[in-house]
Amino acid sequence: MKVIHQEAVEWVEELTQKCQPDEVVWIDGSEEQKEQLEEEAFATGELVKLDQGKWPRGVYHRTDPRDVARTEESTFICTTLKEDAGPTNNWMSPLTAYRKADEVLKGSMRGRSMYVIPFSMGPVGSPFSKIGIEITDSIYVVLNMIIMTIVGEEVVTELGTNGIYTKCIHSKAGLDPKKRLILHFPEDNAIISVNSGYGGNVLLGKKCLALRIATHQARNEGWLAEHMLIMGIEEPNGRIQYLAGAFPSACGKTNLAMLVPPRSMQSKGYRIWTVGDDIGWMRIDTDGGLWAINPESGFFGVLPGTNEKTNPNAMATMRKNSIFTNVVLGEDSDIWWEGCDWEPPQPAWDWKGRPWKPDMKDESGVPIVGAHPNSRFTAPISQNPSSSFRREHHHGVQVTAILFGGRRARLAPLVYEAFNWQHGVFMGGIMASERTAAQYGAIGEVRRDPMAMLPFCGYNMADYFEHWLRMGVRMKRKMRPRIFHVNWFRTDENGDYLWPGFGENLRVLEWILARCRGEVEATSTPIGYVPRPEDLDLDGLDMSETVVKDLFQVNHQDWLEEANGIEEFFKQFGDRLPTEMWAQLEGLRRRLDVMEER
Ligand code: OXD
Ligand code: MN
């Protein structure tokens, strides 16, 4: 592979001097090179070859037990001015950050190989796409990047002699959690990640480039980089319309993106087409509409709870050519995780590598899980049976509706629509989820997560709201996506879900699309438009009138309390918060007052 980008070659040379690897290997994405790297990793134990009958070309990896999830406390935005990172990000001055990174990087690759991965986020040559070069000392990272991004000669050709690229540096170094740093330099278009081997911290094309660095570029260049799934809904008449949706972690984003319609809707002719499950890059095209691509080529999905019922398409996607991280490994080279469809292999080892069998308990009687709750599969999107034919299209897909979601037991109706774009931005800005037993912190405690971007917005979130508001103004009114909020998690007084979820969510998406086409009326409430019960297809669901009423109820007192919580959240942004956001909050309170007077 011939690299003619002199500056990139010099940068790699400089890093070679600094990190002192035994050798430098440029990754060309070829099958031969991939196989050779796998063999090396099998020999050192970095990877385990799985039962090739059950998992063709499947491999297994275990991360250090202290390194199993994104570490927000070691993640920094390194801008010259602290205010540019804003109150919701950790900030470090670029000078300090480079110095600290240098201390770790110096000699960190002695006795190891340094791999250089030129990669493209998005179809090569598309006006949406961005190129990066990741330097890493981990074969696991190389193999994941080959699945998650486009790697190969075509990227180097596209880069040419002077193309722009993000400098992405990763070294496992000593995997010391105390010295772990995930540093973003938006002003230099660079990322440095040290002392971690966990996907979200080290597959630098994903959260680091495609969100934190890209949000900064998107603001400067006038587009949106979002933590969103993108899916197409094909109706019986063959029309396909696309939705983009932002949901906080543990709200079923991957499952929704890969949804299989319930039988009753399948037989009418409905189909879902997955464009992406995690990241959407969106631009205003010459038609004045919003167009989106998924810059990723693979899924990096959570395994526990994934099975033929919750996500049959994910199960089919990971059948071959996939990487499994931190699940149970059997002596027979089979794998297992909590909630999968088969019996655990025996003998077996858990995600920490300790002998494990089902129903084991620790000294205090607490069950010992076999797979880490954040164990993952990495699989090519192209293997998804519902993969959209538009996925590789250079201009992406036109977004008809934007969905914001959260996990709210009482507050939010199943679905409601924003009055207009500005109100929709407010709706995204106040997004929140209540913690479940599976997460740290008090159960029921509300975590505000605007547009599901709290850990991913690479600049001051107040400016991010302003950018969203401006984007709306730039779109043609008729082409502007409508904005909705969904909540699949509303419960009754016994804590049981009111809505069945899974494939049935398509019924809600259908109402959303009907609204976008102007085909159905809706009921106006202080928080937005909710469906009239007769407009939601509830065929075959056996749902009582009371349940339907409860699903859409807007409780005055709960919303007044919510408004106080929103005010507290907004205050931290001081004068930088757009006045429109305060005006929206006032509007909400005013409408709630009118509701009470009635
Ligand atoms: C992810 C996340 O891994 O959002 O996608 O944490
Ligand atoms: Mn995500």
Coordinates of C-alpha atoms and ligand atoms in Angstrom, one line a residue:
M1 CA 0.0 0.0 0.0
K2 CA 1.6 3.3 -1.1
V3 CA 1.0 6.3 1.1
I4 CA 1.7 9.5 -0.7
H5 CA 0.6 11.8 2.1
Q6 CA 3.9 13.2 3.2
E7 CA 2.6 14.9 6.4
A8 CA 0.9 11.6 7.5
V9 CA 4.1 9.6 6.9
E10 CA 6.1 12.1 8.9
W11 CA 3.5 12.1 11.7
V12 CA 3.8 8.2 11.9
E13 CA 7.6 8.5 11.9
E14 CA 7.4 11.0 14.8
L15 CA 5.2 8.6 16.8
T16 CA 7.5 5.7 16.0
Q17 CA 10.3 7.7 17.6
K18 CA 8.1 8.5 20.6
C19 CA 6.5 5.1 21.3
Q20 CA 9.5 2.9 20.2
P21 CA 7.6 -0.1 18.8
D22 CA 9.5 -3.1 17.4
E23 CA 7.9 -2.7 14.0
V24 CA 5.3 -0.5 12.2
V25 CA 2.6 -2.2 10.2
W26 CA 0.2 -0.3 7.9
I27 CA -3.2 -1.9 7.8
D28 CA -4.5 -2.4 4.2
G29 CA -7.8 -4.2 5.1
S30 CA -6.8 -7.3 3.1
E31 CA -8.1 -10.7 4.1
E32 CA -4.5 -12.1 4.1
Q33 CA -3.3 -9.5 6.6
K34 CA -6.4 -9.9 8.8
E35 CA -5.8 -13.7 9.0
Q36 CA -2.2 -13.2 9.8
L37 CA -3.0 -10.8 12.7
E38 CA -5.6 -13.2 14.0
E39 CA -3.1 -16.0 14.0
E40 CA -0.7 -13.8 16.0
A41 CA -3.4 -12.9 18.5
F42 CA -4.4 -16.6 18.9
A43 CA -0.7 -17.4 19.7
T44 CA -0.5 -14.8 22.4
G45 CA -3.9 -15.4 23.8
E46 CA -5.2 -11.9 23.0
L47 CA -7.9 -13.7 21.0
V48 CA -9.4 -17.1 21.2
K49 CA -10.7 -18.9 18.1
L50 CA -14.3 -19.9 18.6
D51 CA -15.9 -23.2 17.5
Q52 CA -15.8 -22.5 13.8
G53 CA -18.8 -24.8 13.1
K54 CA -21.1 -22.7 15.3
W55 CA -19.3 -19.3 14.9
P56 CA -17.6 -19.2 11.5
R57 CA -14.6 -16.8 11.6
G58 CA -15.8 -15.8 15.1
V59 CA -13.2 -14.8 17.8
Y60 CA -13.3 -14.1 21.5
H61 CA -11.6 -11.5 23.6
R62 CA -11.5 -10.6 27.2
T63 CA -10.6 -7.1 28.3
D64 CA -8.8 -6.3 31.6
P65 CA -11.4 -6.6 34.3
R66 CA -10.8 -3.0 35.3
D67 CA -11.5 -1.9 31.8
V68 CA -15.0 -2.9 30.7
A69 CA -16.9 0.3 29.8
R70 CA -16.4 3.9 28.7
T71 CA -14.8 5.9 31.5
E72 CA -16.4 9.4 31.4
E73 CA -14.2 10.5 34.4
S74 CA -11.0 10.1 32.3
T75 CA -12.5 11.6 29.1
F76 CA -11.5 15.2 28.4
I77 CA -12.3 18.0 25.9
C78 CA -9.0 19.9 25.5
T79 CA -9.9 23.3 24.1
T80 CA -7.9 26.5 24.7
L81 CA -10.8 28.1 26.6
K82 CA -12.5 26.1 29.3
E83 CA -15.9 27.7 28.5
D84 CA -15.7 26.1 25.0
A85 CA -15.9 22.6 26.6
G86 CA -18.9 23.8 28.8
P87 CA -20.2 22.7 32.2
T88 CA -21.1 19.2 31.1
N89 CA -17.6 18.1 29.9
N90 CA -14.4 17.5 31.7
W91 CA -11.8 20.0 30.5
M92 CA -8.0 20.0 30.3
S93 CA -5.8 22.6 28.7
P94 CA -4.2 21.3 25.5
L95 CA -0.7 22.0 26.8
T96 CA -1.3 19.9 30.0
A97 CA -3.1 17.2 28.0
Y98 CA -0.3 16.8 25.5
R99 CA 2.3 16.7 28.3
K100 CA 0.4 14.0 30.2
A101 CA -0.1 11.9 27.1
D102 CA 3.5 12.2 26.1
E103 CA 4.6 10.9 29.5
V104 CA 2.6 7.8 28.9
L105 CA 3.3 7.4 25.2
K106 CA 7.1 7.6 25.5
G107 CA 8.5 4.1 25.0
S108 CA 5.0 2.6 25.5
M109 CA 5.1 0.3 22.5
R110 CA 8.5 -1.3 23.3
G111 CA 8.3 -5.0 22.5
R112 CA 5.0 -4.5 20.6
S113 CA 4.0 -3.7 17.1
M114 CA 2.5 -0.4 16.1
Y115 CA -0.4 -0.7 13.6
V116 CA -1.4 2.2 11.4
I117 CA -5.0 2.1 10.3
P118 CA -6.2 4.6 7.6
F119 CA -10.0 4.5 7.9
S120 CA -13.1 6.3 6.5
M121 CA -16.2 7.1 8.5
G122 CA -18.9 7.0 5.8
P123 CA -18.7 6.0 2.2
V124 CA -15.3 6.9 0.7
G125 CA -15.7 10.1 -1.3
S126 CA -19.1 11.1 0.1
P127 CA -19.5 14.8 1.1
F128 CA -20.5 13.5 4.5
S129 CA -17.5 11.3 5.2
K130 CA -14.4 11.9 7.3
I131 CA -11.1 10.2 7.2
G132 CA -9.0 9.2 10.2
I133 CA -5.7 7.5 10.8
E134 CA -5.5 5.4 14.0
I135 CA -2.2 4.3 15.5
T136 CA -2.6 1.5 18.0
D137 CA -0.6 -1.3 19.7
S138 CA -3.6 -3.6 19.9
I139 CA -4.6 -6.3 17.3
Y140 CA -8.0 -6.4 18.9
V141 CA -8.4 -2.7 18.0
V142 CA -7.3 -3.3 14.4
L143 CA -9.8 -6.2 13.9
N144 CA -12.6 -4.2 15.4
M145 CA -11.8 -1.1 13.3
I146 CA -11.8 -3.3 10.1
I147 CA -15.4 -4.2 11.0
M148 CA -16.6 -0.8 12.3
T149 CA -15.1 1.5 9.6
I150 CA -14.0 1.3 6.0
V151 CA -10.3 0.3 6.0
G152 CA -8.2 -0.2 2.9
E153 CA -6.3 1.2 -0.1
E154 CA -9.3 3.2 -1.3
V155 CA -9.1 5.4 1.8
V156 CA -5.4 6.1 1.2
T157 CA -6.1 7.0 -2.4
E158 CA -8.9 9.3 -1.2
L159 CA -6.5 10.9 1.3
G160 CA -4.1 11.7 -1.6
T161 CA -1.1 13.9 -1.0
N162 CA -2.8 16.5 1.2
G163 CA -6.2 15.3 2.4
I164 CA -7.5 16.2 5.9
Y165 CA -7.7 13.5 8.5
T166 CA -8.2 13.1 12.2
K167 CA -5.0 12.0 14.1
C168 CA -6.1 9.2 16.4
I169 CA -3.5 7.8 18.7
H170 CA -4.1 4.8 20.9
S171 CA -1.8 2.9 23.2
K172 CA -2.8 0.3 25.8
A173 CA 0.4 1.3 27.6
G174 CA 0.1 -0.5 31.0
L175 CA -3.7 -0.5 31.2
D176 CA -3.4 1.5 34.4
P177 CA -6.9 2.9 35.2
K178 CA -5.3 5.7 37.2
K179 CA -3.4 6.9 34.2
R180 CA -6.2 6.4 31.7
L181 CA -6.8 9.4 29.5
I182 CA -9.2 9.8 26.6
L183 CA -8.2 13.2 25.2
H184 CA -10.0 15.2 22.5
F185 CA -8.3 18.1 20.8
P186 CA -11.1 19.6 18.6
E187 CA -9.0 22.6 17.6
D188 CA -6.2 20.2 16.3
N189 CA -8.5 17.5 14.9
A190 CA -6.7 15.0 17.1
I191 CA -7.5 12.3 19.7
I192 CA -5.2 10.5 22.2
S193 CA -6.4 7.5 24.2
V194 CA -4.0 5.7 26.6
N195 CA -4.3 2.9 29.2
S196 CA -7.5 1.4 28.0
G197 CA -8.4 -1.5 25.7
Y198 CA -12.2 -1.2 26.0
G199 CA -14.1 -0.5 22.7
G200 CA -15.8 2.8 23.4
N201 CA -12.4 4.2 24.6
V202 CA -10.2 2.8 21.9
L203 CA -12.1 2.3 18.6
L204 CA -11.4 6.0 18.0
G205 CA -13.6 6.3 14.9
K206 CA -16.7 5.7 17.0
K207 CA -17.5 7.9 20.0
C208 CA -14.3 10.0 19.9
L209 CA -14.2 10.9 16.2
A210 CA -17.8 10.4 14.9
L211 CA -19.3 12.2 17.9
R212 CA -17.0 14.3 20.1
I213 CA -14.7 15.6 17.3
A214 CA -17.4 15.5 14.7
T215 CA -19.9 17.6 16.7
H216 CA -17.2 20.4 16.8
Q217 CA -16.7 20.1 13.0
A218 CA -20.4 19.9 12.4
R219 CA -21.0 23.1 14.2
N220 CA -18.3 24.9 12.2
E221 CA -19.4 23.4 8.9
G222 CA -23.1 23.6 9.4
W223 CA -24.3 20.0 9.9
L224 CA -25.3 17.6 12.7
A225 CA -23.3 14.7 14.2
E226 CA -25.7 12.9 16.5
H227 CA -26.0 9.8 18.7
M228 CA -28.9 8.5 16.6
L229 CA -30.2 5.4 15.0
I230 CA -31.5 5.7 11.5
M231 CA -34.1 3.3 10.2
G232 CA -36.4 3.1 7.1
I233 CA -40.0 2.0 7.4
E234 CA -41.4 0.4 4.2
E235 CA -45.2 0.5 4.0
P236 CA -47.4 -2.0 2.1
N237 CA -47.5 0.4 -0.9
G238 CA -43.7 0.2 -1.2
R239 CA -43.0 3.7 0.2
I240 CA -40.0 3.9 2.5
Q241 CA -39.6 6.8 4.9
Y242 CA -36.7 7.3 7.3
L243 CA -36.5 8.2 11.0
A244 CA -33.6 9.2 13.1
G245 CA -33.8 8.6 16.8
A246 CA -31.8 9.5 19.9
F247 CA -32.2 7.4 23.1
P248 CA -30.0 7.3 26.2
S249 CA -28.1 4.0 27.0
A250 CA -30.3 1.0 27.9
C251 CA -33.4 2.2 26.1
G252 CA -33.2 -0.3 23.3
K253 CA -31.8 1.7 20.5
T254 CA -30.1 -1.2 18.7
N255 CA -33.3 -3.3 19.0
L256 CA -35.4 -0.5 17.6
A257 CA -33.1 0.0 14.7
M258 CA -33.2 -3.7 13.8
L259 CA -36.9 -4.2 14.6
V260 CA -38.9 -7.0 13.0
P261 CA -42.5 -6.0 12.5
P262 CA -45.1 -8.0 14.5
R263 CA -46.8 -10.7 12.4
S264 CA -50.0 -8.7 12.0
M265 CA -48.1 -5.9 10.3
Q266 CA -45.7 -8.2 8.4
S267 CA -48.7 -9.7 6.7
K268 CA -50.0 -6.3 5.7
G269 CA -46.6 -5.8 4.0
Y270 CA -44.5 -3.7 6.5
R271 CA -40.7 -4.0 6.6
I272 CA -37.9 -2.2 8.4
W273 CA -34.6 -1.2 6.8
T274 CA -31.7 -0.5 9.2
V275 CA -29.3 2.2 8.2
G276 CA -27.6 2.5 11.6
D277 CA -28.0 1.8 15.3
D278 CA -25.7 4.4 17.0
I279 CA -24.6 7.4 15.0
G280 CA -26.2 9.7 12.4
W281 CA -24.4 12.4 10.4
M282 CA -27.0 14.8 8.9
R283 CA -26.7 17.6 6.4
I284 CA -29.1 20.0 4.7
D285 CA -29.2 19.2 1.0
T286 CA -30.0 21.5 -1.9
D287 CA -33.7 20.5 -1.6
G288 CA -33.8 22.1 1.9
G289 CA -34.4 18.7 3.6
L290 CA -32.2 16.9 6.2
W291 CA -30.3 13.9 4.8
A292 CA -28.4 11.4 7.0
I293 CA -25.8 8.7 6.8
N294 CA -24.5 6.2 9.3
P295 CA -20.8 6.7 9.3
E296 CA -20.2 3.3 10.8
S297 CA -19.8 0.0 9.0
G298 CA -20.4 -2.3 11.9
F299 CA -22.4 -2.8 15.1
F300 CA -20.7 -2.7 18.6
G301 CA -23.8 -4.0 20.5
V302 CA -24.5 -5.1 24.0
L303 CA -25.0 -8.9 24.4
P304 CA -26.8 -9.6 27.6
G305 CA -30.5 -9.8 26.9
T306 CA -30.0 -10.2 23.1
N307 CA -31.8 -13.3 21.8
E308 CA -34.1 -14.5 19.0
K309 CA -37.1 -12.8 20.6
T310 CA -35.6 -9.4 21.5
N311 CA -33.5 -9.0 18.4
P312 CA -33.5 -11.8 15.8
N313 CA -31.7 -9.6 13.3
A314 CA -28.8 -9.0 15.7
M315 CA -28.6 -12.8 16.2
A316 CA -28.4 -13.4 12.5
T317 CA -25.9 -10.5 12.0
M318 CA -23.3 -11.9 14.5
R319 CA -23.4 -15.5 13.2
K320 CA -20.1 -15.1 11.4
N321 CA -17.1 -12.8 11.1
S322 CA -17.8 -11.4 14.5
I323 CA -15.8 -10.5 17.7
F324 CA -17.3 -11.4 21.1
T325 CA -15.9 -9.5 24.1
N326 CA -16.3 -10.3 27.8
V327 CA -18.9 -13.1 27.6
V328 CA -18.7 -16.7 29.0
L329 CA -16.2 -18.9 27.2
G330 CA -16.7 -22.7 27.2
E331 CA -13.9 -25.2 27.0
D332 CA -15.6 -26.3 23.8
S333 CA -15.0 -22.8 22.4
D334 CA -18.6 -21.9 22.5
I335 CA -19.9 -18.7 24.1
W336 CA -22.8 -17.7 26.3
W337 CA -24.4 -14.6 27.9
E338 CA -27.3 -13.9 30.2
G339 CA -30.5 -13.9 28.2
C340 CA -29.2 -15.8 25.1
D341 CA -31.2 -18.7 23.6
W342 CA -29.1 -21.7 24.6
E343 CA -27.7 -23.5 27.7
P344 CA -24.3 -22.4 29.0
P345 CA -21.3 -24.6 27.9
Q346 CA -19.5 -26.5 30.7
P347 CA -16.8 -26.3 31.8
A348 CA -16.6 -22.6 31.2
W349 CA -15.0 -19.3 32.3
D350 CA -16.7 -16.0 33.1
W351 CA -15.8 -12.6 31.7
K352 CA -13.0 -12.3 34.3
G353 CA -11.5 -15.7 33.2
R354 CA -12.6 -17.5 36.4
P355 CA -14.2 -21.0 36.3
W356 CA -17.9 -20.4 36.2
K357 CA -21.2 -22.4 36.2
P358 CA -24.8 -21.3 36.2
D359 CA -26.4 -20.3 39.5
M360 CA -23.1 -19.5 41.2
K361 CA -23.4 -17.1 44.1
D362 CA -20.8 -15.0 45.9
E363 CA -20.2 -15.1 49.7
S364 CA -23.2 -12.8 50.3
G365 CA -25.5 -14.9 48.2
V366 CA -25.6 -12.6 45.2
P367 CA -25.6 -14.4 41.8
I368 CA -22.4 -14.2 39.9
V369 CA -23.1 -13.3 36.3
G370 CA -21.1 -15.1 33.6
A371 CA -21.0 -12.3 31.0
H372 CA -20.2 -8.7 31.9
P373 CA -23.4 -6.6 31.7
N374 CA -21.6 -4.5 29.0
S375 CA -20.2 -7.4 27.1
R376 CA -20.3 -6.8 23.3
F377 CA -20.4 -8.2 19.8
T378 CA -18.7 -6.5 16.9
A379 CA -20.3 -7.5 13.6
P380 CA -20.5 -6.1 10.0
I381 CA -23.7 -4.2 9.3
S382 CA -23.8 -5.8 5.9
Q383 CA -24.7 -9.1 7.5
N384 CA -27.8 -7.7 9.0
P385 CA -30.9 -9.2 7.2
S386 CA -32.6 -5.8 7.5
S387 CA -29.6 -3.8 6.2
S388 CA -30.8 -0.9 4.1
F389 CA -29.8 -0.8 0.4
R390 CA -29.3 3.0 0.9
R391 CA -26.7 2.5 3.6
E392 CA -23.8 3.1 1.2
H393 CA -25.5 5.9 -0.7
H394 CA -23.3 9.0 -0.8
H395 CA -26.2 11.3 0.0
G396 CA -27.8 9.0 2.6
V397 CA -31.5 9.0 3.3
Q398 CA -33.9 11.9 3.8
V399 CA -35.1 12.2 7.4
T400 CA -38.8 12.5 7.8
A401 CA -39.0 12.5 11.6
I402 CA -36.6 12.8 14.5
L403 CA -37.4 10.9 17.6
F404 CA -36.2 11.6 21.1
G405 CA -36.7 9.0 23.8
G406 CA -36.3 8.3 27.4
R407 CA -37.1 5.9 30.2
R408 CA -39.8 7.6 32.3
A409 CA -42.1 5.4 34.5
R410 CA -44.8 8.1 35.1
L411 CA -44.1 11.3 33.3
A412 CA -44.0 11.0 29.6
P413 CA -46.8 9.7 27.3
L414 CA -46.0 6.8 24.9
V415 CA -45.6 9.4 22.1
Y416 CA -46.1 13.1 21.6
E417 CA -45.2 15.5 18.9
A418 CA -43.5 18.9 19.2
F419 CA -45.5 22.0 18.2
N420 CA -42.6 23.1 15.9
W421 CA -38.8 22.8 15.4
Q422 CA -37.9 25.1 18.4
H423 CA -40.2 23.2 20.7
G424 CA -38.6 20.0 19.3
V425 CA -35.1 21.2 20.2
F426 CA -36.4 22.0 23.7
M427 CA -37.9 18.5 23.9
G428 CA -34.5 17.0 22.9
G429 CA -32.7 19.4 25.3
I430 CA -34.7 18.2 28.3
M431 CA -34.4 14.5 27.5
A432 CA -34.0 12.3 30.6
S433 CA -34.0 8.8 31.9
E434 CA -34.7 7.3 35.3
R435 CA -32.1 4.9 36.5
T436 CA -33.0 1.3 36.6
A437 CA -31.7 -1.4 38.9
A438 CA -29.1 -2.3 36.3
Q439 CA -27.3 1.1 36.6
Y440 CA -25.4 2.7 39.4
G441 CA -27.1 5.4 41.5
A442 CA -30.5 5.6 43.2
I443 CA -33.3 3.8 41.4
G444 CA -35.7 6.3 39.9
E445 CA -33.2 9.2 40.0
V446 CA -33.4 11.3 36.8
R447 CA -30.4 11.7 34.7
R448 CA -30.7 14.5 32.1
D449 CA -29.2 13.5 28.8
P450 CA -30.0 16.1 26.1
M451 CA -30.3 14.4 22.7
A452 CA -28.5 11.4 24.4
M453 CA -25.4 13.5 23.9
L454 CA -24.3 14.3 27.4
P455 CA -21.1 12.2 27.2
F456 CA -20.6 12.9 23.5
C457 CA -21.0 16.6 22.7
G458 CA -17.5 17.9 22.1
Y459 CA -18.2 21.5 22.9
N460 CA -20.4 23.7 25.2
M461 CA -23.8 22.1 25.2
A462 CA -25.4 25.6 25.3
D463 CA -23.8 26.3 21.9
Y464 CA -25.0 22.9 20.7
F465 CA -28.6 23.9 21.4
E466 CA -28.0 27.1 19.5
H467 CA -26.7 25.1 16.6
W468 CA -29.7 22.9 16.6
L469 CA -32.0 25.9 16.6
R470 CA -30.1 27.5 13.7
M471 CA -30.2 24.3 11.6
G472 CA -34.0 24.4 11.8
V473 CA -34.0 27.9 10.4
R474 CA -31.8 26.8 7.5
M475 CA -34.1 24.0 6.4
K476 CA -37.1 24.5 4.1
R477 CA -40.3 24.6 6.1
K478 CA -42.0 21.8 4.2
M479 CA -38.9 19.6 4.3
R480 CA -38.0 20.1 8.0
P481 CA -38.4 16.8 9.9
R482 CA -41.0 16.8 12.6
I483 CA -39.9 16.0 16.1
F484 CA -41.4 13.5 18.5
H485 CA -40.8 12.1 21.9
V486 CA -41.4 8.4 22.7
N487 CA -41.4 6.6 26.0
W488 CA -41.8 2.8 25.8
F489 CA -41.4 2.5 29.5
R490 CA -44.5 4.0 31.2
T491 CA -45.7 1.8 34.0
D492 CA -49.0 1.3 35.9
E493 CA -49.2 1.6 39.7
N494 CA -47.8 -1.9 40.1
G495 CA -44.7 -1.1 38.1
D496 CA -45.8 -3.2 35.1
Y497 CA -45.2 -1.7 31.6
L498 CA -48.3 -0.4 29.9
W499 CA -46.9 -0.8 26.4
P500 CA -45.7 -4.2 25.1
G501 CA -42.7 -2.8 23.3
F502 CA -40.5 -4.8 20.9
G503 CA -42.0 -5.1 17.4
E504 CA -45.2 -3.4 18.5
N505 CA -43.3 -0.1 18.6
L506 CA -43.8 0.0 14.9
R507 CA -47.5 0.9 15.5
V508 CA -46.2 4.1 17.1
L509 CA -43.8 4.8 14.3
E510 CA -46.7 4.4 11.9
W511 CA -48.7 7.1 13.7
I512 CA -45.6 9.4 13.5
L513 CA -45.3 8.9 9.8
A514 CA -49.0 9.5 9.3
R515 CA -48.6 12.8 11.2
C516 CA -45.7 13.8 9.0
R517 CA -47.9 13.2 5.9
G518 CA -50.6 15.3 7.5
E519 CA -53.0 12.3 7.4
V520 CA -54.2 12.4 11.0
E521 CA -55.3 14.9 13.6
A522 CA -54.0 15.0 17.1
T523 CA -54.9 16.2 20.6
S524 CA -53.1 19.3 21.8
T525 CA -51.8 19.1 25.4
P526 CA -49.4 21.5 27.3
I527 CA -46.4 19.3 26.4
G528 CA -47.2 18.6 22.7
Y529 CA -49.6 16.7 20.4
V530 CA -50.7 13.2 21.5
P531 CA -52.5 10.7 19.3
R532 CA -56.3 10.3 19.3
P533 CA -56.8 6.7 20.4
E534 CA -58.6 5.9 17.2
D535 CA -55.6 6.8 15.1
L536 CA -53.2 4.3 16.7
D537 CA -53.4 0.8 15.1
L538 CA -54.0 -1.3 18.2
D539 CA -55.3 -4.3 16.2
G540 CA -54.8 -7.6 18.0
L541 CA -53.2 -6.0 21.1
D542 CA -56.1 -6.6 23.5
M543 CA -55.5 -3.3 25.3
S544 CA -58.2 -1.9 27.6
E545 CA -59.5 1.7 27.2
T546 CA -58.0 2.6 30.7
V547 CA -54.6 1.4 29.7
V548 CA -54.7 3.4 26.5
K549 CA -55.9 6.5 28.5
D550 CA -53.0 6.0 31.0
L551 CA -50.5 5.7 28.2
F552 CA -51.3 9.2 27.0
Q553 CA -52.1 11.0 30.2
V554 CA -50.4 14.3 31.0
N555 CA -50.2 14.8 34.7
H556 CA -50.2 18.5 35.6
Q557 CA -48.4 18.2 39.0
D558 CA -45.7 15.8 37.6
W559 CA -45.0 18.2 34.8
L560 CA -44.7 21.2 37.1
E561 CA -42.1 19.4 39.1
E562 CA -40.4 18.4 35.9
A563 CA -40.3 22.1 34.9
N564 CA -38.4 22.8 38.1
G565 CA -35.9 20.1 37.3
I566 CA -35.4 21.5 33.8
E567 CA -34.8 25.0 35.3
E568 CA -32.1 23.6 37.6
F569 CA -30.5 21.9 34.6
F570 CA -30.6 24.9 32.4
K571 CA -29.1 27.2 35.1
Q572 CA -25.7 25.6 34.8
F573 CA -25.3 27.1 31.3
G574 CA -25.6 30.7 32.5
D575 CA -25.9 33.4 29.9
R576 CA -24.7 31.0 27.2
L577 CA -28.0 29.2 27.1
P578 CA -30.1 30.4 24.1
T579 CA -33.0 32.6 25.3
E580 CA -35.2 30.5 23.1
M581 CA -34.7 27.6 25.6
W582 CA -35.9 29.7 28.5
A583 CA -38.8 30.9 26.4
Q584 CA -39.8 27.3 25.7
L585 CA -39.7 26.5 29.4
E586 CA -41.9 29.5 30.2
G587 CA -44.3 28.4 27.4
L588 CA -44.5 25.0 29.0
R589 CA -45.3 26.5 32.4
R590 CA -47.9 28.8 30.9
R591 CA -49.7 26.0 29.2
L592 CA -49.7 23.9 32.4
D593 CA -51.3 26.9 34.2
V594 CA -54.0 27.1 31.6
M595 CA -54.6 23.4 32.0
E596 CA -55.0 23.8 35.7
E597 CA -57.5 26.6 35.3
R598 CA -59.6 24.4 33.2
Ligands
OXD1 C1 -22.6 2.9 23.2 C2 -22.9 3.9 24.2 O1 -21.7 2.0 23.4 O2 -23.7 4.7 23.8 O3 -23.1 2.9 22.0 O4 -22.5 3.8 25.3
MN2 MN -24.1 4.7 21.7

